[in-house]
Coordinates of C-alpha atoms and ligand atoms in Angstrom, one line a residue:
M1 CA -3.5 12.5 -15.3
G2 CA -3.4 10.1 -17.5
H3 CA -0.8 6.9 -18.1
Q4 CA -0.4 3.7 -20.0
D5 CA -1.0 6.0 -23.0
N6 CA -0.6 3.4 -25.7
P7 CA -1.5 4.9 -29.2
A8 CA -2.3 0.8 -30.2
G9 CA -4.8 0.8 -26.8
P10 CA -7.3 2.2 -25.5
P11 CA -7.1 6.2 -24.5
A12 CA -6.0 6.3 -21.5
R13 CA -7.9 6.9 -17.8
V14 CA -7.5 9.7 -16.3
R15 CA -6.7 9.8 -12.9
R16 CA -8.3 11.5 -10.6
I17 CA -5.7 14.8 -8.7
D18 CA -6.8 14.9 -5.1
G19 CA -8.1 11.3 -4.4
W20 CA -7.6 8.0 -4.8
G21 CA -7.9 6.3 -8.4
F22 CA -9.8 7.1 -11.9
A23 CA -12.0 10.1 -12.4
D24 CA -14.8 7.2 -13.9
V25 CA -14.6 5.0 -11.2
D26 CA -17.0 5.3 -7.9
F27 CA -17.5 3.3 -4.5
P28 CA -20.4 5.6 -2.6
V29 CA -20.5 5.0 1.3
P30 CA -22.7 1.8 2.4
P31 CA -25.6 3.4 3.7
R32 CA -24.9 0.4 6.6
M33 CA -21.2 1.7 7.1
L34 CA -22.3 5.0 7.3
A35 CA -24.8 4.4 10.0
W36 CA -21.8 2.7 11.9
L37 CA -19.4 5.4 11.8
R38 CA -22.0 8.4 13.1
A39 CA -23.0 5.9 16.0
R40 CA -19.7 7.0 16.8
L41 CA -18.9 10.3 15.0
E42 CA -21.3 13.6 14.8
A43 CA -21.9 14.6 11.8
D44 CA -20.1 17.8 10.3
A45 CA -19.0 20.6 7.2
P46 CA -18.0 17.6 4.2
F47 CA -14.1 18.6 3.6
P48 CA -13.9 20.7 1.1
R49 CA -13.2 19.7 -2.7
F50 CA -10.4 20.5 -5.0
D51 CA -11.4 23.6 -7.1
A52 CA -9.2 23.0 -10.3
A53 CA -10.6 26.1 -11.7
A54 CA -9.3 28.5 -9.0
W55 CA -6.6 27.6 -8.7
R56 CA -3.1 28.6 -9.7
A57 CA 0.0 27.3 -9.6
P58 CA 3.0 28.2 -7.9
T59 CA 6.6 30.2 -10.2
A60 CA 8.6 26.7 -11.0
D61 CA 11.9 27.5 -10.7
D62 CA 14.2 28.0 -13.3
L63 CA 16.0 25.1 -14.1
P64 CA 19.0 24.6 -16.3
D65 CA 18.7 22.5 -19.5
L66 CA 17.9 18.9 -18.3
G67 CA 17.1 17.9 -21.1
P68 CA 13.5 17.2 -23.8
D69 CA 11.2 15.5 -21.9
L70 CA 9.6 17.7 -18.8
S71 CA 7.0 18.8 -19.0
G72 CA 6.3 22.7 -16.2
D73 CA 2.8 22.0 -16.9
G74 CA 1.0 23.8 -13.2
L75 CA -1.8 20.7 -13.0
D76 CA 1.1 18.1 -14.0
R77 CA 3.4 19.0 -11.3
L78 CA 0.6 19.6 -8.4
G79 CA -0.2 15.8 -9.5
H80 CA 3.5 14.6 -8.8
A81 CA 3.2 17.0 -5.4
R82 CA 2.0 14.2 -3.3
G83 CA 1.4 10.8 -2.9
Q84 CA -1.7 9.0 -1.4
A85 CA -1.8 9.0 2.4
L86 CA -4.7 11.0 3.8
A87 CA -2.3 14.0 4.6
D88 CA -1.4 14.1 1.0
T89 CA -6.0 14.2 -0.3
L90 CA -6.1 16.6 2.6
R91 CA -4.2 18.5 1.2
L92 CA -4.7 18.4 -2.1
R93 CA -8.7 19.0 -1.8
S94 CA -8.0 22.1 0.3
A95 CA -5.1 23.3 -2.4
T96 CA -2.9 23.9 0.7
V97 CA 0.0 22.0 -1.2
R98 CA 3.1 23.8 -0.4
Y99 CA 5.9 22.0 -2.5
L100 CA 5.8 21.6 -5.8
P101 CA 8.5 20.3 -8.4
S102 CA 9.5 22.6 -10.2
A103 CA 9.0 20.2 -13.3
V104 CA 7.9 16.7 -14.3
A105 CA 10.4 14.5 -16.2
R106 CA 9.7 11.5 -18.2
P107 CA 12.8 10.4 -19.5
R108 CA 11.7 9.0 -22.9
D109 CA 14.6 5.5 -22.4
E110 CA 16.7 4.7 -19.9
D111 CA 19.5 6.6 -21.8
A112 CA 17.3 9.6 -21.1
L113 CA 17.2 8.7 -18.0
A114 CA 21.3 8.5 -17.5
Q115 CA 21.2 11.9 -19.0
L116 CA 18.7 13.5 -16.8
V117 CA 20.9 11.9 -13.6
G118 CA 23.7 12.9 -14.6
A119 CA 22.6 16.6 -14.7
A120 CA 20.6 17.0 -11.9
D121 CA 24.0 16.1 -10.1
R122 CA 25.8 18.8 -11.0
H123 CA 23.2 21.2 -11.1
G124 CA 22.2 20.4 -7.8
I125 CA 18.8 20.1 -9.3
K126 CA 16.8 17.2 -6.6
L127 CA 15.0 14.0 -8.3
I128 CA 12.2 13.1 -7.0
P129 CA 11.5 9.0 -8.7
W130 CA 7.8 8.8 -8.8
G131 CA 5.9 5.3 -10.4
G132 CA 2.4 5.1 -9.8
G133 CA 2.9 8.2 -6.8
T134 CA 0.5 5.9 -4.2
S135 CA 2.8 6.5 -1.6
V136 CA 1.6 7.0 2.1
T137 CA 4.2 7.3 4.2
G138 CA 5.1 10.9 2.0
G139 CA 7.5 8.8 -0.2
V140 CA 7.6 11.2 -3.1
N141 CA 6.4 14.1 -0.8
L142 CA 8.7 17.4 -0.5
D143 CA 10.0 19.9 1.4
A144 CA 11.7 22.7 1.6
D145 CA 15.1 23.7 0.3
V146 CA 16.8 26.1 -1.1
R147 CA 17.9 23.4 -4.3
P148 CA 14.1 22.9 -7.1
A149 CA 13.2 19.6 -7.6
V150 CA 12.1 17.3 -10.7
A151 CA 8.8 14.8 -10.3
V152 CA 10.5 11.9 -12.2
D153 CA 8.0 10.0 -13.8
L154 CA 9.5 6.6 -15.1
E155 CA 6.0 5.7 -16.9
R156 CA 8.0 5.6 -20.6
L157 CA 10.1 3.1 -19.1
S158 CA 7.4 0.3 -19.3
G159 CA 6.1 -2.7 -20.7
L160 CA 7.6 -6.5 -21.1
L161 CA 11.4 -5.9 -22.1
E162 CA 12.4 -9.8 -21.7
L163 CA 11.1 -13.1 -21.1
D164 CA 12.8 -16.3 -20.1
A165 CA 9.8 -18.1 -20.0
V166 CA 12.4 -21.8 -19.3
S167 CA 13.3 -20.0 -15.9
G168 CA 10.4 -18.1 -15.5
L169 CA 11.9 -15.2 -15.2
A170 CA 10.6 -11.5 -17.1
T171 CA 12.2 -8.2 -17.4
F172 CA 9.8 -5.4 -17.1
G173 CA 10.0 -1.1 -17.4
A174 CA 10.6 0.2 -13.6
G175 CA 7.3 2.5 -15.3
T176 CA 4.9 -0.4 -16.1
F177 CA 1.8 -0.7 -13.7
G178 CA 0.1 -4.0 -12.1
P179 CA -2.5 -4.4 -15.0
A180 CA 0.5 -3.6 -17.6
V181 CA 2.0 -6.9 -15.9
E182 CA -0.5 -9.2 -15.8
A183 CA -1.4 -8.2 -19.2
A184 CA 1.8 -8.8 -20.7
L185 CA 2.4 -12.5 -19.0
A186 CA -1.2 -14.3 -19.4
P187 CA -0.8 -14.9 -22.8
H188 CA 2.4 -17.3 -22.0
G189 CA 0.3 -18.3 -18.9
L190 CA 2.3 -17.0 -16.7
T191 CA 1.3 -14.5 -13.5
L192 CA 3.2 -12.9 -11.5
G193 CA 0.9 -12.8 -8.5
H194 CA 1.3 -9.2 -7.2
F195 CA -1.2 -7.8 -5.7
P196 CA -1.1 -5.0 -3.5
Q197 CA -4.1 -2.8 -2.8
S198 CA -2.9 -0.1 -5.5
F199 CA -2.4 -2.6 -8.4
E200 CA -4.4 -0.3 -11.0
L201 CA -2.3 2.1 -9.9
S202 CA 0.8 1.7 -9.0
T203 CA 4.5 0.6 -10.6
V204 CA 7.6 -2.7 -10.6
G205 CA 10.1 0.2 -9.8
G206 CA 7.7 1.8 -7.0
W207 CA 7.1 -2.1 -5.3
V208 CA 10.5 -2.6 -5.3
A209 CA 11.7 0.8 -4.3
S210 CA 9.3 0.7 -1.3
H211 CA 9.2 -3.3 -0.4
S212 CA 6.1 -3.8 -1.3
S213 CA 3.1 -7.0 -0.5
G214 CA 0.6 -8.3 -2.2
Q215 CA -2.5 -9.3 -0.8
E216 CA -1.4 -13.1 -2.1
S217 CA 1.2 -12.5 -0.4
F218 CA 1.0 -16.2 1.7
G219 CA 1.9 -17.8 -1.5
Y220 CA 3.1 -15.7 -4.1
G221 CA 6.1 -14.2 -1.5
R222 CA 6.4 -10.2 -1.4
I223 CA 8.0 -8.1 -3.6
A224 CA 11.2 -9.0 -2.2
D225 CA 11.2 -12.5 -3.1
L226 CA 9.9 -12.2 -6.0
V227 CA 12.7 -10.3 -8.0
A228 CA 15.6 -11.4 -9.1
G229 CA 17.7 -8.7 -10.8
L230 CA 17.6 -5.0 -11.3
R231 CA 19.0 -2.2 -13.2
A232 CA 19.6 0.7 -12.0
L233 CA 21.4 4.4 -11.9
A234 CA 22.7 6.9 -9.6
P235 CA 24.9 10.0 -10.2
G236 CA 27.5 7.1 -8.0
G237 CA 27.0 4.7 -10.8
R238 CA 24.7 2.0 -13.2
Y239 CA 24.3 -0.8 -10.6
E240 CA 23.5 -3.8 -13.0
L241 CA 22.4 -6.8 -10.6
G242 CA 21.4 -10.3 -11.9
P243 CA 19.7 -11.9 -12.3
S244 CA 20.4 -15.3 -10.1
P245 CA 18.3 -17.9 -8.5
A246 CA 21.0 -17.7 -6.2
S247 CA 24.8 -16.4 -5.7
A248 CA 26.7 -16.5 -2.7
S249 CA 28.9 -14.0 -4.3
G250 CA 29.1 -11.9 -1.0
P251 CA 26.2 -9.3 0.5
D252 CA 23.0 -9.7 -1.9
L253 CA 23.1 -5.9 -3.7
R254 CA 20.0 -7.2 -4.7
R255 CA 18.6 -6.8 -1.6
L256 CA 19.9 -3.7 -1.0
F257 CA 17.6 -1.6 -3.6
V258 CA 14.8 -3.2 -2.1
G259 CA 13.2 -0.7 0.2
S260 CA 15.8 2.0 -0.6
E261 CA 12.6 4.1 -1.8
G262 CA 14.5 6.2 -4.4
R263 CA 17.9 6.9 -2.2
L264 CA 20.2 4.9 -3.3
G265 CA 19.2 5.3 -7.5
V266 CA 16.6 5.3 -9.8
I267 CA 15.8 1.8 -10.5
A268 CA 15.4 1.4 -14.5
R269 CA 14.4 -2.4 -15.3
A270 CA 13.0 -5.2 -12.7
T271 CA 13.9 -8.9 -13.5
L272 CA 10.9 -11.3 -11.8
R273 CA 10.3 -14.1 -10.6
V274 CA 7.2 -15.5 -12.7
S275 CA 4.6 -18.4 -11.7
E276 CA 2.6 -20.9 -13.9
M277 CA -0.9 -19.1 -14.1
P278 CA -2.7 -21.1 -11.9
A279 CA -5.8 -23.5 -13.0
A280 CA -7.7 -22.8 -10.7
Q281 CA -8.3 -20.5 -7.4
R282 CA -11.1 -20.1 -4.4
V283 CA -11.0 -17.8 -1.7
E284 CA -13.4 -18.9 0.9
A285 CA -14.8 -17.4 4.4
A286 CA -15.3 -18.3 8.2
L287 CA -16.6 -16.9 11.3
L288 CA -14.1 -17.3 14.2
P289 CA -15.4 -16.8 17.6
S290 CA -13.1 -13.9 18.5
W291 CA -9.5 -12.4 17.2
A292 CA -7.9 -14.3 20.1
A293 CA -8.9 -17.6 18.8
G294 CA -8.7 -16.8 15.2
L295 CA -5.2 -15.7 15.9
E296 CA -4.5 -19.4 17.3
V297 CA -6.1 -20.3 14.2
A298 CA -4.2 -18.3 12.0
R299 CA -0.6 -19.3 13.7
L300 CA -1.6 -22.8 12.7
V301 CA -2.0 -22.9 9.8
A302 CA 0.7 -20.3 8.6
R303 CA 2.6 -23.3 10.1
S304 CA 0.7 -26.1 8.9
G305 CA 3.1 -25.9 5.0
L306 CA -0.3 -25.6 3.5
P307 CA -0.1 -24.1 -0.5
L308 CA -2.2 -21.3 0.5
S309 CA -2.0 -18.0 -1.2
L310 CA -4.3 -16.0 1.3
L311 CA -5.0 -15.4 4.8
R312 CA -6.6 -12.4 6.2
L313 CA -8.2 -12.2 9.8
S314 CA -10.8 -9.3 10.5
D315 CA -10.9 -8.4 14.2
G316 CA -14.6 -7.8 16.0
P317 CA -15.0 -4.1 14.4
E318 CA -13.8 -5.2 10.7
T319 CA -15.9 -7.5 10.7
E320 CA -18.6 -5.5 12.2
V321 CA -18.1 -3.4 9.1
A322 CA -17.5 -6.0 6.6
L323 CA -20.6 -6.4 7.1
A324 CA -22.0 -3.4 6.7
V325 CA -20.8 -2.9 3.2
G326 CA -21.8 -5.8 2.3
L327 CA -19.0 -8.6 2.9
A328 CA -20.7 -11.8 3.6
R329 CA -24.6 -9.8 4.4
R330 CA -26.7 -12.2 2.4
R331 CA -25.1 -15.5 3.8
F332 CA -25.3 -13.6 7.2
E333 CA -28.8 -13.0 6.4
T334 CA -29.8 -15.9 6.0
L335 CA -28.4 -17.8 9.3
S336 CA -29.7 -16.1 12.2
R337 CA -28.0 -14.3 14.3
A338 CA -29.2 -16.1 17.0
Y339 CA -27.8 -19.1 15.5
L340 CA -25.0 -18.3 15.2
R341 CA -24.5 -16.6 18.9
W342 CA -26.1 -20.1 20.1
R343 CA -22.6 -21.4 17.8
G344 CA -21.0 -18.7 19.5
L345 CA -20.2 -16.6 17.3
G346 CA -21.8 -13.5 18.6
D347 CA -20.6 -9.8 18.9
G348 CA -16.6 -10.4 18.6
A349 CA -16.8 -12.9 15.9
A350 CA -14.0 -12.5 13.8
L351 CA -13.9 -13.2 9.6
M352 CA -10.8 -15.3 8.4
L353 CA -10.4 -14.9 4.6
L354 CA -8.6 -18.1 3.1
G355 CA -7.3 -19.1 -0.7
A356 CA -5.9 -21.0 -2.0
K357 CA -4.9 -21.5 -5.9
G358 CA -3.2 -25.0 -8.4
Q359 CA -4.9 -27.1 -9.9
P360 CA -7.7 -28.4 -9.2
A361 CA -7.5 -31.0 -6.8
E362 CA -4.7 -29.7 -4.8
V363 CA -7.0 -26.8 -4.2
D364 CA -9.7 -28.9 -3.1
L365 CA -7.5 -30.8 -1.3
A366 CA -6.2 -27.9 0.8
F367 CA -9.8 -26.5 1.7
E368 CA -10.4 -30.4 2.9
R369 CA -7.4 -30.2 5.4
L370 CA -7.8 -26.5 6.4
R371 CA -12.0 -28.2 7.5
A372 CA -10.3 -30.0 9.8
L373 CA -7.3 -27.8 11.2
L374 CA -9.7 -25.6 12.1
R375 CA -12.7 -27.6 13.1
P376 CA -11.2 -27.8 17.1
S377 CA -11.7 -24.2 16.9
G378 CA -15.5 -23.8 16.5
A379 CA -15.1 -22.6 13.4
F380 CA -18.3 -21.6 10.9
W381 CA -17.8 -21.9 7.3
L382 CA -19.2 -18.9 5.6
G383 CA -18.7 -20.9 2.0
E384 CA -17.2 -19.3 -1.3
G385 CA -19.6 -16.0 -1.7
T386 CA -17.9 -13.9 0.6
G387 CA -14.4 -14.5 -0.9
R388 CA -15.7 -14.4 -4.3
H389 CA -17.0 -10.9 -2.6
W390 CA -14.4 -9.3 -1.7
R391 CA -12.1 -10.2 -4.8
A392 CA -15.2 -8.5 -6.7
D393 CA -14.5 -5.4 -4.3
R394 CA -11.0 -5.5 -3.1
F395 CA -8.9 -2.4 -5.5
R396 CA -12.5 -0.4 -4.7
H397 CA -12.8 -0.1 -1.7
P398 CA -9.9 2.7 -1.7
Y399 CA -12.8 4.8 -3.6
L400 CA -14.7 4.7 -0.6
R401 CA -12.0 7.7 1.1
D402 CA -13.0 9.8 -1.4
G403 CA -16.9 9.7 -0.3
L404 CA -16.2 9.6 2.9
L405 CA -14.2 13.1 3.3
D406 CA -17.4 14.6 1.6
L407 CA -19.2 13.3 4.7
A408 CA -17.1 14.9 7.3
V409 CA -14.9 11.4 8.3
A410 CA -11.5 11.0 8.0
S411 CA -10.0 7.7 7.1
D412 CA -5.7 6.2 7.2
T413 CA -4.1 3.4 7.4
L414 CA -1.3 2.1 9.1
E415 CA 0.5 -1.9 9.1
T416 CA 3.5 -3.1 11.4
S417 CA 3.9 -6.5 11.9
A418 CA 5.8 -8.8 14.7
P419 CA 6.8 -12.7 16.0
W420 CA 3.2 -14.1 17.2
S421 CA 4.4 -14.3 20.0
R422 CA 4.1 -10.5 20.2
L423 CA 1.2 -9.8 18.1
P424 CA -1.1 -10.0 20.9
A425 CA 0.3 -7.3 23.1
L426 CA 1.2 -4.8 19.6
Y427 CA -2.5 -4.9 18.4
R428 CA -3.9 -4.2 21.9
A429 CA -1.4 -1.1 22.8
V430 CA -1.5 0.1 18.9
R431 CA -5.6 0.3 19.8
E432 CA -5.5 1.9 23.2
A433 CA -2.9 4.4 21.9
L434 CA -4.9 5.4 19.1
Q435 CA -8.2 5.0 21.1
A436 CA -6.9 7.4 23.6
G437 CA -7.0 10.4 21.0
V438 CA -10.3 10.2 21.1
G439 CA -11.6 14.1 20.1
P440 CA -14.8 16.5 20.8
G441 CA -18.0 14.9 18.5
E442 CA -16.6 11.3 18.9
R443 CA -17.7 8.8 21.2
E444 CA -15.1 6.8 20.3
L445 CA -12.2 6.5 18.1
P446 CA -13.2 4.0 15.6
V447 CA -10.4 1.1 14.2
L448 CA -10.5 -1.6 12.6
C449 CA -7.6 -4.5 12.0
H450 CA -6.9 -7.9 10.1
L451 CA -4.1 -10.2 9.9
S452 CA -2.7 -10.7 7.0
H453 CA 0.9 -11.9 5.1
P454 CA 1.3 -14.6 7.3
Y455 CA 4.8 -16.1 7.8
P456 CA 6.0 -19.0 10.1
D457 CA 7.2 -16.9 13.1
G458 CA 4.9 -14.2 12.6
A459 CA 2.2 -11.3 10.5
S460 CA 1.4 -8.2 9.6
L461 CA -1.5 -6.1 11.8
Y462 CA -3.0 -3.9 9.6
F463 CA -5.6 -0.6 11.3
T464 CA -7.7 1.4 10.0
L465 CA -8.9 5.0 11.8
F466 CA -11.5 6.9 11.6
F467 CA -12.6 10.3 12.5
R468 CA -14.0 12.9 12.2
C469 CA -12.8 15.1 10.2
P470 CA -12.6 19.6 10.6
A471 CA -13.1 20.9 7.2
D472 CA -10.1 23.3 7.7
G473 CA -7.0 21.5 6.3
D474 CA -4.6 23.0 8.4
A475 CA -6.3 21.7 11.3
A476 CA -7.1 18.2 9.6
I477 CA -3.5 16.8 9.0
A478 CA -3.0 17.8 12.9
R479 CA -5.7 16.1 14.0
W480 CA -4.1 13.0 12.0
A481 CA -0.6 14.1 12.7
D482 CA -1.5 13.7 16.1
L483 CA -2.9 9.8 15.3
K484 CA -0.1 8.9 13.7
R485 CA 2.9 10.2 16.5
R486 CA 0.7 7.9 18.6
A487 CA 0.5 4.6 17.0
N488 CA 3.6 4.9 15.9
A489 CA 5.1 5.1 19.3
A490 CA 3.0 2.3 19.6
I491 CA 4.5 0.5 17.8
V492 CA 8.0 1.0 18.5
A493 CA 7.6 -0.2 21.8
A494 CA 5.6 -2.4 21.4
G495 CA 8.8 -4.0 19.2
G496 CA 6.7 -3.6 16.4
A497 CA 8.3 -3.0 12.7
L498 CA 7.7 0.2 11.7
S499 CA 5.7 -0.5 8.6
H500 CA 5.6 -4.6 7.0
H501 CA 4.8 -3.1 3.9
H502 CA 4.0 1.3 3.0
G503 CA 7.8 1.9 3.6
I504 CA 9.7 4.2 5.4
G505 CA 9.2 7.5 3.3
T506 CA 9.6 10.3 5.1
F507 CA 6.0 10.0 7.9
H508 CA 8.2 6.8 9.3
S509 CA 11.8 8.1 9.4
P510 CA 12.0 9.5 13.1
E511 CA 11.4 6.5 14.5
L512 CA 13.6 3.9 11.8
A513 CA 17.3 4.4 14.1
R514 CA 15.3 3.2 16.9
E515 CA 14.3 0.2 14.5
I516 CA 17.6 -0.3 13.0
G517 CA 20.4 0.9 15.3
E518 CA 22.4 3.8 14.9
G519 CA 25.0 1.7 13.9
G520 CA 22.4 0.5 10.9
H521 CA 21.8 3.4 10.4
A522 CA 24.8 4.8 9.8
L523 CA 26.0 1.9 7.2
L524 CA 22.7 3.5 5.2
H525 CA 23.6 6.8 5.1
A526 CA 27.6 6.0 3.9
L527 CA 25.1 3.7 1.2
A528 CA 23.3 6.7 0.0
A529 CA 26.4 8.9 0.5
A530 CA 28.8 6.3 -2.1
A531 CA 25.6 6.0 -4.8
D532 CA 24.6 9.5 -4.4
P533 CA 27.6 11.7 -3.0
R534 CA 25.4 14.9 -3.2
A535 CA 22.4 13.9 -2.1
I536 CA 19.9 14.4 -5.0
L537 CA 17.7 11.5 -4.8
N538 CA 15.3 11.3 -3.0
P539 CA 16.5 12.9 -0.1
H540 CA 14.1 13.5 2.9
V541 CA 12.6 9.8 2.5
L542 CA 14.3 7.2 4.9
L543 CA 17.3 8.5 6.6
D544 CA 17.0 12.5 7.5
G545 CA 14.8 11.5 10.3
Q546 CA 12.8 15.1 10.5
D547 CA 8.8 14.7 11.6
R548 CA 7.5 16.5 8.3
L549 CA 4.1 15.0 9.3
E550 CA 2.5 18.1 9.1
A551 CA 4.9 19.4 6.1
Ligands
FAD1 C1 -5.6 2.1 -1.0 C2 -3.9 2.2 -1.4 C3 -3.2 0.6 -1.2 C4 -2.0 0.2 -0.7 N1 -2.3 -1.2 -0.7 C5 -1.0 -1.7 -0.7 C6 -0.6 -2.9 -0.8 O1 -1.0 -3.9 -0.2 N2 0.6 -2.9 -0.6 C7 1.5 -2.8 -0.5 O2 2.7 -2.6 -0.1 N3 1.5 -1.1 -0.6 C8 0.2 -0.8 -0.9 N4 -0.1 0.2 -0.9 C9 1.2 1.7 -1.0 C10 2.2 1.6 -2.1 O3 0.8 1.5 -3.2 C11 2.8 0.9 -2.6 O4 4.4 1.3 -1.5 C12 3.9 0.8 -4.1 O5 4.3 -0.5 -4.1 C13 4.4 2.7 -4.7 O6 4.5 1.9 -5.7 P1 4.5 3.6 -6.8 O7 5.1 2.4 -7.9 O8 3.1 3.6 -6.3 O9 5.6 4.1 -6.1 P2 5.8 5.8 -5.7 O10 4.5 6.0 -4.8 O11 5.4 6.5 -7.0 O12 7.1 5.4 -5.0 C14 6.8 5.2 -3.8 C15 9.0 5.5 -3.0 O13 8.7 5.0 -4.2 C16 9.8 5.5 -4.8 N5 10.2 5.6 -6.4 C17 8.8 5.1 -7.6 N6 9.2 4.5 -8.7 C18 10.9 4.1 -8.2 C19 11.5 3.3 -9.0 N7 11.3 3.2 -10.3 N8 13.7 3.4 -8.6 C20 13.4 4.0 -7.4 N9 12.5 5.0 -6.6 C21 11.6 4.6 -6.9 C22 9.4 7.0 -4.6 O14 10.0 8.7 -4.7 C23 9.1 6.6 -3.3 O15 9.7 7.3 -2.6 C24 -1.1 0.9 -1.0 C25 -1.4 2.3 -1.3 C26 -2.8 3.0 -1.8 C27 -2.6 3.9 -1.6

């Protein structure tokens, strides 16, 4: 798979088919991180790698005439069969992907997209809108169905289409990838400021459709705050919404499309609110005596109104692993451990990253006020080195997962959110539920957590878990599904959101009605039926409620 093909620009970079990212980038597992994991998980046989030469594409269904922009190439179909959840990588690496789209469509413009939607609706062909395929909730995955499916890769609906610099509004094609968004805005001194960790491989349409949040959402807002208008196409109609700064003309239909995961229409373009490029930006780190102390500091900072762009608090285990991957190592090694212990910062200390952007004087002032706010908690400032390190590597961390699988260690992430008052209990409930799933050859199930995306009334918790990975694809997925079900049940029981920013997809859809109520579920069904009466648009996500974790 290549993307971002531009005849005038550099050659397209090649994406890995069976793992994260570009084929020319790697992030080997740091030896200290491996030692930390080996103290908890015994070694085992490596998980297999995908062997493209040995793989044979299953026969595709015969398709009616759906227009000229279709590819039936086997590897192209496989590359559009799954997203980027751990289960997807396990299926791809073990060559056990069960359902492939019959073709990949790349509509050349919005007219071609409209014709494709119309033809698919007439012939009962499922369309799976496909941005960067970085969904981690099964959002682009297929399942058994008598109807053939076509993945609709939106890469050709791409680029900056309109710029209203006076209003700070930029309209992008849905298939525009993160780096292309920022590259188009930079010459105008503008930025979108939306940096999900998948930034390099996810798209404007995917962000909107899956309700995404960038790592600097504290300053720039989530994608829902950034969408001023959009255009979407569905069998039931063409939806042309906004842009407007605010409107009281009934419910805000733009918001309906945020998080719609392709069920209500294919988003063709979106008008986004952009900001002046900041003159200065800084990320500093501090150590807090404990997770509990850090939570209280995070709450105070979130409610302080300080102009920050980032706050991230790691729990004790994540702080240990951050040190093991070298995030703050040098600074730590020059400080004596004994001195930190004397300061009350021994085992269990929690690493906090804080970021501010703006004019240099505003950034200085924000940190001055932060220091005063954190002083009573016993925080120890580590300065800018850790923050620089984190910024440099933040889009490389996902590459670790592939190297870990070579060492028989599976890793996955999940996230939720809750009001501040419920966060401590939610944190304990998810950790305990996961650790109760400890398996053979595991001294304990390593679970890391950080708090991020703070709001005045609450925040998101993001968990990373590791387990000893069986070399057999189905066995590995069964183990993952068991842990995922435990975590989902604990989140719902503790009153957390099923997802803060990964979305519902197919993995969380069985629990959606428990979160939004039967009435809310019925309302969403009715909307989907109006936009897409024959349910051809990504019908397995969001609403159908079947447990497809092991599909
Ligand atoms: C390593 C990694 C890190 C991640 N970090 C973050 C993070 O920090 N923040 C975050 O929010 N998410 C994160 N994610 C999840 C994922 O990247 C986001 O959900 C992202 O918004 C998906 O964008 P995409 O273009 O890849 O969409 P896809 O994966 O292609 O699609 C996602 C869903 O949206 C639908 N869709 C896609 N494009 C359209 C369209 N144009 N019209 C209608 N429906 C469409 C698809 O059918 C699917 O249901 C991460 C994922 C990975 C693998």
